[in-house]
mmCIF file of C-alpha atoms in Angstrom:
data_model
loop_
_atom_site.group_PDB
_atom_site.id
_atom_site.type_symbol
_atom_site.label_atom_id
_atom_site.label_comp_id
_atom_site.label_asym_id
_atom_site.label_seq_id
_atom_site.Cartn_x
_atom_site.Cartn_y
_atom_site.Cartn_z
ATOM 1 C CA MET X 133 -17.904 43.662 -18.646
ATOM 2 C CA GLN X 134 -15.665 46.167 -16.887
ATOM 3 C CA LYS X 135 -11.941 45.469 -17.094
ATOM 4 C CA TYR X 136 -10.197 44.737 -13.810
ATOM 5 C CA THR X 137 -6.488 44.375 -13.060
ATOM 6 C CA PHE X 138 -5.198 41.051 -11.756
ATOM 7 C CA VAL X 139 -2.581 41.236 -8.968
ATOM 8 C CA LYS X 140 -0.830 38.743 -6.708
ATOM 9 C CA GLY X 141 2.267 38.671 -4.488
ATOM 10 C CA TYR X 142 1.659 42.217 -3.276
ATOM 11 C CA ARG X 143 2.152 41.905 0.477
ATOM 12 C CA GLU X 144 4.920 44.565 0.434
ATOM 13 C CA ASN X 145 2.676 46.989 -1.490
ATOM 14 C CA GLU X 146 1.171 48.914 1.403
ATOM 15 C CA PRO X 147 -1.800 50.506 -0.410
ATOM 16 C CA LEU X 148 -2.874 47.154 -1.888
ATOM 17 C CA ARG X 149 -2.279 45.342 1.397
ATOM 18 C CA ASP X 150 -4.367 47.935 3.225
ATOM 19 C CA SER X 151 -7.158 47.548 0.681
ATOM 20 C CA PHE X 152 -6.982 43.758 1.042
ATOM 21 C CA ASN X 153 -7.255 44.098 4.821
ATOM 22 C CA GLN X 154 -10.208 46.438 4.510
ATOM 23 C CA LEU X 155 -12.084 43.943 2.341
ATOM 24 C CA ALA X 156 -11.165 41.064 4.671
ATOM 25 C CA THR X 157 -12.397 43.058 7.663
ATOM 26 C CA LYS X 158 -15.632 43.940 5.877
ATOM 27 C CA THR X 159 -16.216 40.336 4.768
ATOM 28 C CA PHE X 160 -14.896 38.217 7.650
ATOM 29 C CA GLY X 161 -13.996 40.607 10.452
ATOM 30 C CA ILE X 162 -10.323 39.665 9.981
ATOM 31 C CA ASP X 163 -7.363 42.021 9.596
ATOM 32 C CA PHE X 164 -4.043 40.435 8.521
ATOM 33 C CA GLU X 165 -1.885 43.459 9.339
ATOM 34 C CA ARG X 166 -0.618 42.272 12.726
ATOM 35 C CA TRP X 167 0.231 38.898 11.170
ATOM 36 C CA TYR X 168 2.177 40.747 8.462
ATOM 37 C CA ARG X 169 3.904 43.134 10.887
ATOM 38 C CA ASN X 170 5.188 40.204 12.947
ATOM 39 C CA GLY X 171 6.739 38.611 9.847
ATOM 40 C CA PHE X 172 4.407 35.631 9.493
ATOM 41 C CA TRP X 173 2.914 36.539 6.104
ATOM 42 C CA THR X 174 5.355 34.698 3.847
ATOM 43 C CA ASP X 175 5.329 33.363 0.284
ATOM 44 C CA LYS X 176 3.275 30.408 1.546
ATOM 45 C CA TYR X 177 0.261 32.764 1.569
ATOM 46 C CA GLN X 178 -0.545 34.229 -1.837
ATOM 47 C CA PRO X 179 -3.663 36.339 -2.469
ATOM 48 C CA TYR X 180 -4.944 36.258 -6.046
ATOM 49 C CA SER X 181 -6.925 39.462 -6.498
ATOM 50 C CA PHE X 182 -8.676 41.795 -8.901
ATOM 51 C CA THR X 183 -8.355 45.538 -8.423
ATOM 52 C CA ASP X 184 -10.470 48.445 -9.578
ATOM 53 C CA ASN X 185 -8.743 51.833 -9.326
ATOM 54 C CA GLN X 186 -6.081 50.280 -7.061
ATOM 55 C CA GLN X 187 -8.701 48.856 -4.695
ATOM 56 C CA ILE X 188 -8.987 45.110 -4.033
ATOM 57 C CA VAL X 189 -12.497 44.104 -5.126
ATOM 58 C CA ALA X 190 -12.238 40.288 -5.258
ATOM 59 C CA ASN X 191 -9.816 37.720 -3.856
ATOM 60 C CA VAL X 192 -8.988 34.015 -3.616
ATOM 61 C CA SER X 193 -5.977 33.184 -1.417
ATOM 62 C CA VAL X 194 -3.564 30.267 -1.715
ATOM 63 C CA ASN X 195 -2.023 28.594 1.337
ATOM 64 C CA ILE X 196 0.822 26.269 0.322
ATOM 65 C CA LEU X 197 1.370 23.353 2.718
ATOM 66 C CA ASN X 198 1.832 19.613 3.051
ATOM 67 C CA LEU X 199 -0.715 17.165 4.381
ATOM 68 C CA VAL X 200 0.282 14.053 6.295
ATOM 69 C CA ILE X 201 -2.150 11.302 5.296
ATOM 70 C CA ASN X 202 -1.620 7.795 6.635
ATOM 71 C CA ASN X 203 2.026 8.637 7.335
ATOM 72 C CA GLU X 204 2.711 9.972 3.822
ATOM 73 C CA GLU X 205 3.267 13.622 2.907
ATOM 74 C CA LYS X 206 1.148 15.067 0.109
ATOM 75 C CA GLN X 207 1.487 18.468 -1.531
ATOM 76 C CA ALA X 208 -1.605 20.568 -1.025
ATOM 77 C CA VAL X 209 -3.104 24.001 -1.502
ATOM 78 C CA GLN X 210 -5.636 25.211 1.008
ATOM 79 C CA ILE X 211 -7.805 27.946 -0.437
ATOM 80 C CA GLY X 212 -9.045 30.693 1.844
ATOM 81 C CA THR X 213 -10.139 34.324 2.130
ATOM 82 C CA VAL X 214 -12.493 33.976 -0.841
ATOM 83 C CA MET X 215 -14.300 37.315 -0.985
ATOM 84 C CA THR X 216 -15.826 39.843 -3.342
ATOM 85 C CA HIS X 217 -16.815 43.395 -2.484
ATOM 86 C CA PRO X 218 -20.648 43.682 -2.486
ATOM 87 C CA ASP X 219 -20.548 46.294 -5.264
ATOM 88 C CA PHE X 220 -18.670 43.903 -7.575
ATOM 89 C CA ARG X 221 -20.539 40.646 -7.126
ATOM 90 C CA ASN X 222 -22.321 38.620 -9.830
ATOM 91 C CA GLN X 223 -19.601 39.344 -12.397
ATOM 92 C CA GLY X 224 -17.785 36.016 -12.198
ATOM 93 C CA LEU X 225 -14.680 37.494 -10.544
ATOM 94 C CA ALA X 226 -14.293 34.736 -7.933
ATOM 95 C CA LYS X 227 -14.680 32.111 -10.673
ATOM 96 C CA GLN X 228 -11.910 33.692 -12.742
ATOM 97 C CA LEU X 229 -9.595 33.783 -9.731
ATOM 98 C CA MET X 230 -10.380 30.176 -8.830
ATOM 99 C CA ASP X 231 -9.582 29.128 -12.388
ATOM 100 C CA ARG X 232 -6.190 30.872 -12.160
ATOM 101 C CA VAL X 233 -5.347 29.207 -8.856
ATOM 102 C CA LEU X 234 -6.315 25.744 -10.066
ATOM 103 C CA MET X 235 -4.244 26.208 -13.218
ATOM 104 C CA ASP X 236 -1.163 27.608 -11.442
ATOM 105 C CA TYR X 237 -1.049 24.785 -8.885
ATOM 106 C CA SER X 238 -2.300 21.922 -11.027
ATOM 107 C CA ASN X 239 0.678 19.778 -9.939
ATOM 108 C CA VAL X 240 -0.397 19.428 -6.270
ATOM 109 C CA ASP X 241 -2.043 16.320 -4.902
ATOM 110 C CA LEU X 242 -4.975 18.084 -3.279
ATOM 111 C CA PHE X 243 -6.846 21.350 -3.179
ATOM 112 C CA TYR X 244 -9.156 21.934 -0.252
ATOM 113 C CA LEU X 245 -11.067 24.654 1.534
ATOM 114 C CA PHE X 246 -13.664 25.336 4.201
ATOM 115 C CA ALA X 247 -16.890 26.862 2.868
ATOM 116 C CA ASN X 248 -19.775 28.452 4.721
ATOM 117 C CA ASP X 249 -23.409 27.638 4.022
ATOM 118 C CA SER X 250 -23.894 30.503 1.550
ATOM 119 C CA VAL X 251 -21.480 29.082 -1.066
ATOM 120 C CA LEU X 252 -21.937 25.317 -0.854
ATOM 121 C CA ASP X 253 -23.115 25.192 -4.497
ATOM 122 C CA PHE X 254 -20.141 27.192 -5.801
ATOM 123 C CA TYR X 255 -17.181 24.853 -5.266
ATOM 124 C CA PRO X 256 -18.555 21.645 -6.834
ATOM 125 C CA LYS X 257 -18.444 23.539 -10.162
ATOM 126 C CA PHE X 258 -14.644 23.287 -9.929
ATOM 127 C CA GLY X 259 -14.534 19.597 -9.024
ATOM 128 C CA PHE X 260 -14.583 19.963 -5.237
ATOM 129 C CA GLU X 261 -16.522 17.434 -3.178
ATOM 130 C CA PRO X 262 -17.697 17.741 0.435
ATOM 131 C CA VAL X 263 -15.909 15.522 2.949
ATOM 132 C CA GLU X 264 -17.214 14.817 6.434
ATOM 133 C CA GLU X 265 -14.894 15.470 9.356
ATOM 134 C CA ILE X 266 -15.027 13.579 12.635
ATOM 135 C CA GLN X 267 -15.012 15.072 16.123
ATOM 136 C CA PHE X 268 -12.800 13.056 18.467
ATOM 137 C CA SER X 269 -13.395 13.161 22.201
ATOM 138 C CA MET X 270 -12.843 11.027 25.281
ATOM 139 C CA ASP X 271 -14.149 10.636 28.810
ATOM 140 C CA TYR X 272 -11.640 11.760 31.360
ATOM 141 C CA CYS X 273 -10.927 11.152 35.028
ATOM 142 C CA HIS X 274 -8.251 13.471 36.339
ATOM 143 C CA VAL X 275 -5.102 12.036 37.885
ATOM 144 C CA PRO X 276 -2.920 14.909 39.136
ATOM 145 C CA ALA X 277 0.687 15.036 38.033
ATOM 146 C CA ASN X 278 3.431 14.929 40.669
ATOM 147 C CA GLN X 279 5.243 17.927 39.234
ATOM 148 C CA VAL X 280 3.844 20.710 37.099
ATOM 149 C CA ARG X 281 5.929 23.486 35.629
ATOM 150 C CA VAL X 282 3.720 25.499 33.301
ATOM 151 C CA ARG X 283 4.605 28.901 31.872
ATOM 152 C CA LYS X 284 1.814 31.002 30.402
ATOM 153 C CA LEU X 285 2.835 32.652 27.142
ATOM 154 C CA ASN X 286 1.401 35.820 25.684
ATOM 155 C CA GLY X 287 0.412 35.987 22.015
ATOM 156 C CA ARG X 288 0.991 39.748 22.062
ATOM 157 C CA LYS X 289 4.636 39.607 23.192
ATOM 158 C CA PRO X 290 7.228 39.457 20.369
ATOM 159 C CA GLU X 291 9.632 37.291 22.383
ATOM 160 C CA ASP X 292 6.922 34.726 23.122
ATOM 161 C CA LEU X 293 5.809 34.714 19.488
ATOM 162 C CA ALA X 294 9.378 34.132 18.316
ATOM 163 C CA PHE X 295 9.733 31.278 20.808
ATOM 164 C CA ILE X 296 6.502 29.639 19.591
ATOM 165 C CA TYR X 297 7.436 30.070 15.923
ATOM 166 C CA ASN X 298 10.817 28.379 16.371
ATOM 167 C CA LEU X 299 9.193 25.519 18.264
ATOM 168 C CA ALA X 300 6.495 25.103 15.597
ATOM 169 C CA ALA X 301 9.005 25.180 12.732
ATOM 170 C CA GLY X 302 10.624 21.997 14.038
ATOM 171 C CA ARG X 303 7.586 20.369 15.609
ATOM 172 C CA HIS X 304 6.996 16.639 15.852
ATOM 173 C CA GLN X 305 4.047 15.506 13.757
ATOM 174 C CA ILE X 306 1.094 15.282 16.117
ATOM 175 C CA SER X 307 -0.715 12.623 14.059
ATOM 176 C CA LYS X 308 0.394 10.138 11.433
ATOM 177 C CA ILE X 309 -3.220 9.545 10.419
ATOM 178 C CA PHE X 310 -4.003 13.084 9.273
ATOM 179 C CA GLY X 311 -2.223 16.365 9.879
ATOM 180 C CA THR X 312 -0.376 19.260 8.299
ATOM 181 C CA THR X 313 3.263 20.300 8.017
ATOM 182 C CA THR X 314 4.983 23.574 7.022
ATOM 183 C CA THR X 315 2.074 25.450 8.603
ATOM 184 C CA GLU X 316 3.858 27.347 11.355
ATOM 185 C CA GLU X 317 2.758 30.683 9.872
ATOM 186 C CA LEU X 318 -0.891 29.630 10.042
ATOM 187 C CA LEU X 319 -0.376 28.551 13.654
ATOM 188 C CA MET X 320 1.042 32.001 14.408
ATOM 189 C CA PHE X 321 -2.105 33.611 13.031
ATOM 190 C CA TYR X 322 -4.091 31.680 15.640
ATOM 191 C CA CYS X 323 -1.600 32.536 18.377
ATOM 192 C CA LEU X 324 -1.909 36.222 17.487
ATOM 193 C CA MET X 325 -5.590 36.524 16.684
ATOM 194 C CA VAL X 326 -7.528 33.699 18.334
ATOM 195 C CA PHE X 327 -5.680 31.996 21.202
ATOM 196 C CA SER X 328 -3.342 34.745 22.422
ATOM 197 C CA GLN X 329 -4.426 34.114 26.046
ATOM 198 C CA ASP X 330 -4.573 30.315 25.789
ATOM 199 C CA LEU X 331 -0.899 29.479 25.236
ATOM 200 C CA TYR X 332 0.900 27.356 27.849
ATOM 201 C CA TYR X 333 4.418 25.961 27.808
ATOM 202 C CA LEU X 334 5.135 22.812 29.803
ATOM 203 C CA GLU X 335 8.765 22.996 30.871
ATOM 204 C CA GLU X 336 9.357 19.275 31.473
ATOM 205 C CA GLU X 337 7.884 18.126 28.130
ATOM 206 C CA GLN X 338 9.120 21.252 26.286
ATOM 207 C CA ALA X 339 5.677 21.442 24.736
ATOM 208 C CA LEU X 340 3.321 24.269 23.843
ATOM 209 C CA VAL X 341 -0.283 23.418 24.676
ATOM 210 C CA ILE X 342 -3.203 25.459 23.340
ATOM 211 C CA PHE X 343 -6.387 24.756 25.241
ATOM 212 C CA GLN X 344 -9.527 26.216 26.803
ATOM 213 C CA ILE X 345 -11.755 24.923 29.595
ATOM 214 C CA ASP X 346 -15.524 25.254 29.301
ATOM 215 C CA ASP X 347 -17.232 24.003 32.478
ATOM 216 C CA ASN X 348 -16.353 20.284 32.626
ATOM 217 C CA VAL X 349 -14.907 20.087 29.111
ATOM 218 C CA LEU X 350 -11.310 20.718 28.108
ATOM 219 C CA HIS X 351 -10.880 21.712 24.462
ATOM 220 C CA LEU X 352 -7.403 20.766 23.232
ATOM 221 C CA TYR X 353 -6.606 22.820 20.126
ATOM 222 C CA ASP X 354 -2.963 21.955 19.542
ATOM 223 C CA LEU X 355 0.066 20.319 21.086
ATOM 224 C CA VAL X 356 3.414 21.536 19.732
ATOM 225 C CA SER X 357 6.672 19.865 20.688
ATOM 226 C CA MET X 358 9.987 18.859 19.154
ATOM 227 C CA GLU X 359 9.668 15.275 20.409
ATOM 228 C CA LYS X 360 6.679 12.992 20.763
ATOM 229 C CA VAL X 361 4.864 13.463 24.061
ATOM 230 C CA LYS X 362 2.143 11.417 25.727
ATOM 231 C CA VAL X 363 -1.237 13.119 25.551
ATOM 232 C CA LEU X 364 -2.383 11.640 28.859
ATOM 233 C CA ASP X 365 0.715 13.047 30.592
ATOM 234 C CA ILE X 366 -0.067 16.457 29.149
ATOM 235 C CA LEU X 367 -3.709 16.255 30.239
ATOM 236 C CA SER X 368 -2.728 15.402 33.797
ATOM 237 C CA LYS X 369 -0.875 18.731 33.975
ATOM 238 C CA ILE X 370 -3.378 21.077 32.348
ATOM 239 C CA SER X 371 -6.714 19.703 33.566
ATOM 240 C CA ASN X 372 -8.355 19.664 36.990
ATOM 241 C CA GLU X 373 -10.674 17.477 39.020
ATOM 242 C CA ASN X 374 -13.774 19.016 37.420
ATOM 243 C CA ILE X 375 -12.869 17.946 33.883
ATOM 244 C CA ASN X 376 -14.741 14.870 32.659
ATOM 245 C CA GLN X 377 -14.374 15.201 28.887
ATOM 246 C CA ILE X 378 -11.607 16.081 26.441
ATOM 247 C CA VAL X 379 -12.451 17.368 22.970
ATOM 248 C CA PHE X 380 -9.687 17.195 20.355
ATOM 249 C CA HIS X 381 -9.594 19.792 17.586
ATOM 250 C CA PHE X 382 -7.236 17.691 15.474
ATOM 251 C CA THR X 383 -6.797 13.991 14.688
ATOM 252 C CA PRO X 384 -5.122 12.200 17.612
ATOM 253 C CA ASP X 385 -3.263 8.934 17.154
ATOM 254 C CA GLU X 386 -5.864 6.353 18.094
ATOM 255 C CA ASN X 387 -3.544 3.789 19.684
ATOM 256 C CA GLU X 388 -2.892 6.139 22.607
ATOM 257 C CA LEU X 389 -6.446 6.955 23.642
ATOM 258 C CA GLU X 390 -9.927 5.514 24.066
ATOM 259 C CA LEU X 391 -11.684 7.820 21.664
ATOM 260 C CA GLU X 392 -15.308 8.540 20.969
ATOM 261 C CA LYS X 393 -16.201 9.655 17.451
ATOM 262 C CA GLN X 394 -19.100 11.546 15.959
ATOM 263 C CA PRO X 395 -19.677 13.689 12.873
ATOM 264 C CA TYR X 396 -18.165 17.139 13.251
ATOM 265 C CA HIS X 397 -20.591 20.029 12.846
ATOM 266 C CA SER X 398 -19.556 23.647 12.458
ATOM 267 C CA ASP X 399 -20.443 26.688 10.369
ATOM 268 C CA THR X 400 -18.164 25.516 7.547
ATOM 269 C CA VAL X 401 -17.916 22.415 5.356
ATOM 270 C CA LEU X 402 -14.671 20.835 4.158
ATOM 271 C CA PHE X 403 -14.427 20.562 0.353
ATOM 272 C CA VAL X 404 -11.646 18.600 -1.366
ATOM 273 C CA LYS X 405 -10.471 18.452 -4.980
ATOM 274 C CA ASN X 406 -8.394 15.290 -5.210
ATOM 275 C CA ASN X 407 -5.965 15.536 -8.133
ATOM 276 C CA THR X 408 -3.995 12.329 -7.607
ATOM 277 C CA LYS X 409 -6.628 10.066 -6.046
ATOM 278 C CA VAL X 410 -5.159 10.285 -2.567
ATOM 279 C CA VAL X 411 -6.957 7.898 -0.220
ATOM 280 C CA LEU X 412 -8.178 9.942 2.726
ATOM 281 C CA PRO X 413 -8.633 8.326 6.136
ATOM 282 C CA LEU X 414 -12.178 7.208 6.842
ATOM 283 C CA GLU X 415 -12.187 9.263 10.045
ATOM 284 C CA PHE X 416 -10.179 12.438 10.549
ATOM 285 C CA LYS X 417 -10.322 16.017 11.792
ATOM 286 C CA HIS X 418 -8.323 18.753 10.092
ATOM 287 C CA PRO X 419 -6.215 20.599 12.701
ATOM 288 C CA ILE X 420 -8.000 23.799 13.648
ATOM 289 C CA THR X 421 -4.735 25.759 14.028
ATOM 290 C CA SER X 422 -3.846 25.259 10.351
ATOM 291 C CA GLN X 423 -7.301 25.995 8.968
ATOM 292 C CA ALA X 424 -7.267 29.048 6.704
#
């Protein structure tokens, strides 16, 4: 088999970073350069890659974070950006990189990832098991707030991005049942690349709300604040009289809301490798804004 060079920790190496971005664009339609240029690519994100003639040909990325599970923090690695150039497939390169990652971070409580339908048979070979997520939603009848001071932020403006990052770095944990911490850089990826026009700051609550409205449904993607805020108070300020359903893209604290629950279906499946026999909640949704 041809000999390839293993590389990691190369974000400041411009030729390798450019090659990585080219492969990510070809594979997923994602370019990490703007995330890097804004300073959000830190040591928490570590690509493990093989090169051929200084070109990235295969990659498995490590996202270092903590999970909050039933009010306890657990060390975790979320694996993402698993990709191999079409000309270099069927050589076991992704397997070798996965083996390196699992060995290097063998001390964490959990490994996990989100896999698409084409690779569902790959990850169980490494001890990963599929775990079903739950979609939380609720019926809603709008009660207007007396006072609304909402400032729309722009995910393309450096000053707004810096404001969001500082808020996220000290955020109150949105859920004690299941959530993530130390993931502000992942949140910034979503603010830059996905929700740049869906960012709203509520002055009174000092809270960033990321949401979209689709007909009569309000999709709540994240709620970022330094102190605990009441979800119903937030909804009264961002919804309107046409909204009759709220869909949560994270795990809300159940004691606040009358929630409906159903299996979550998307184009990816959550796989978990549980190193320390952590007991996962029976019903949870991984926060979308910290999904790699």
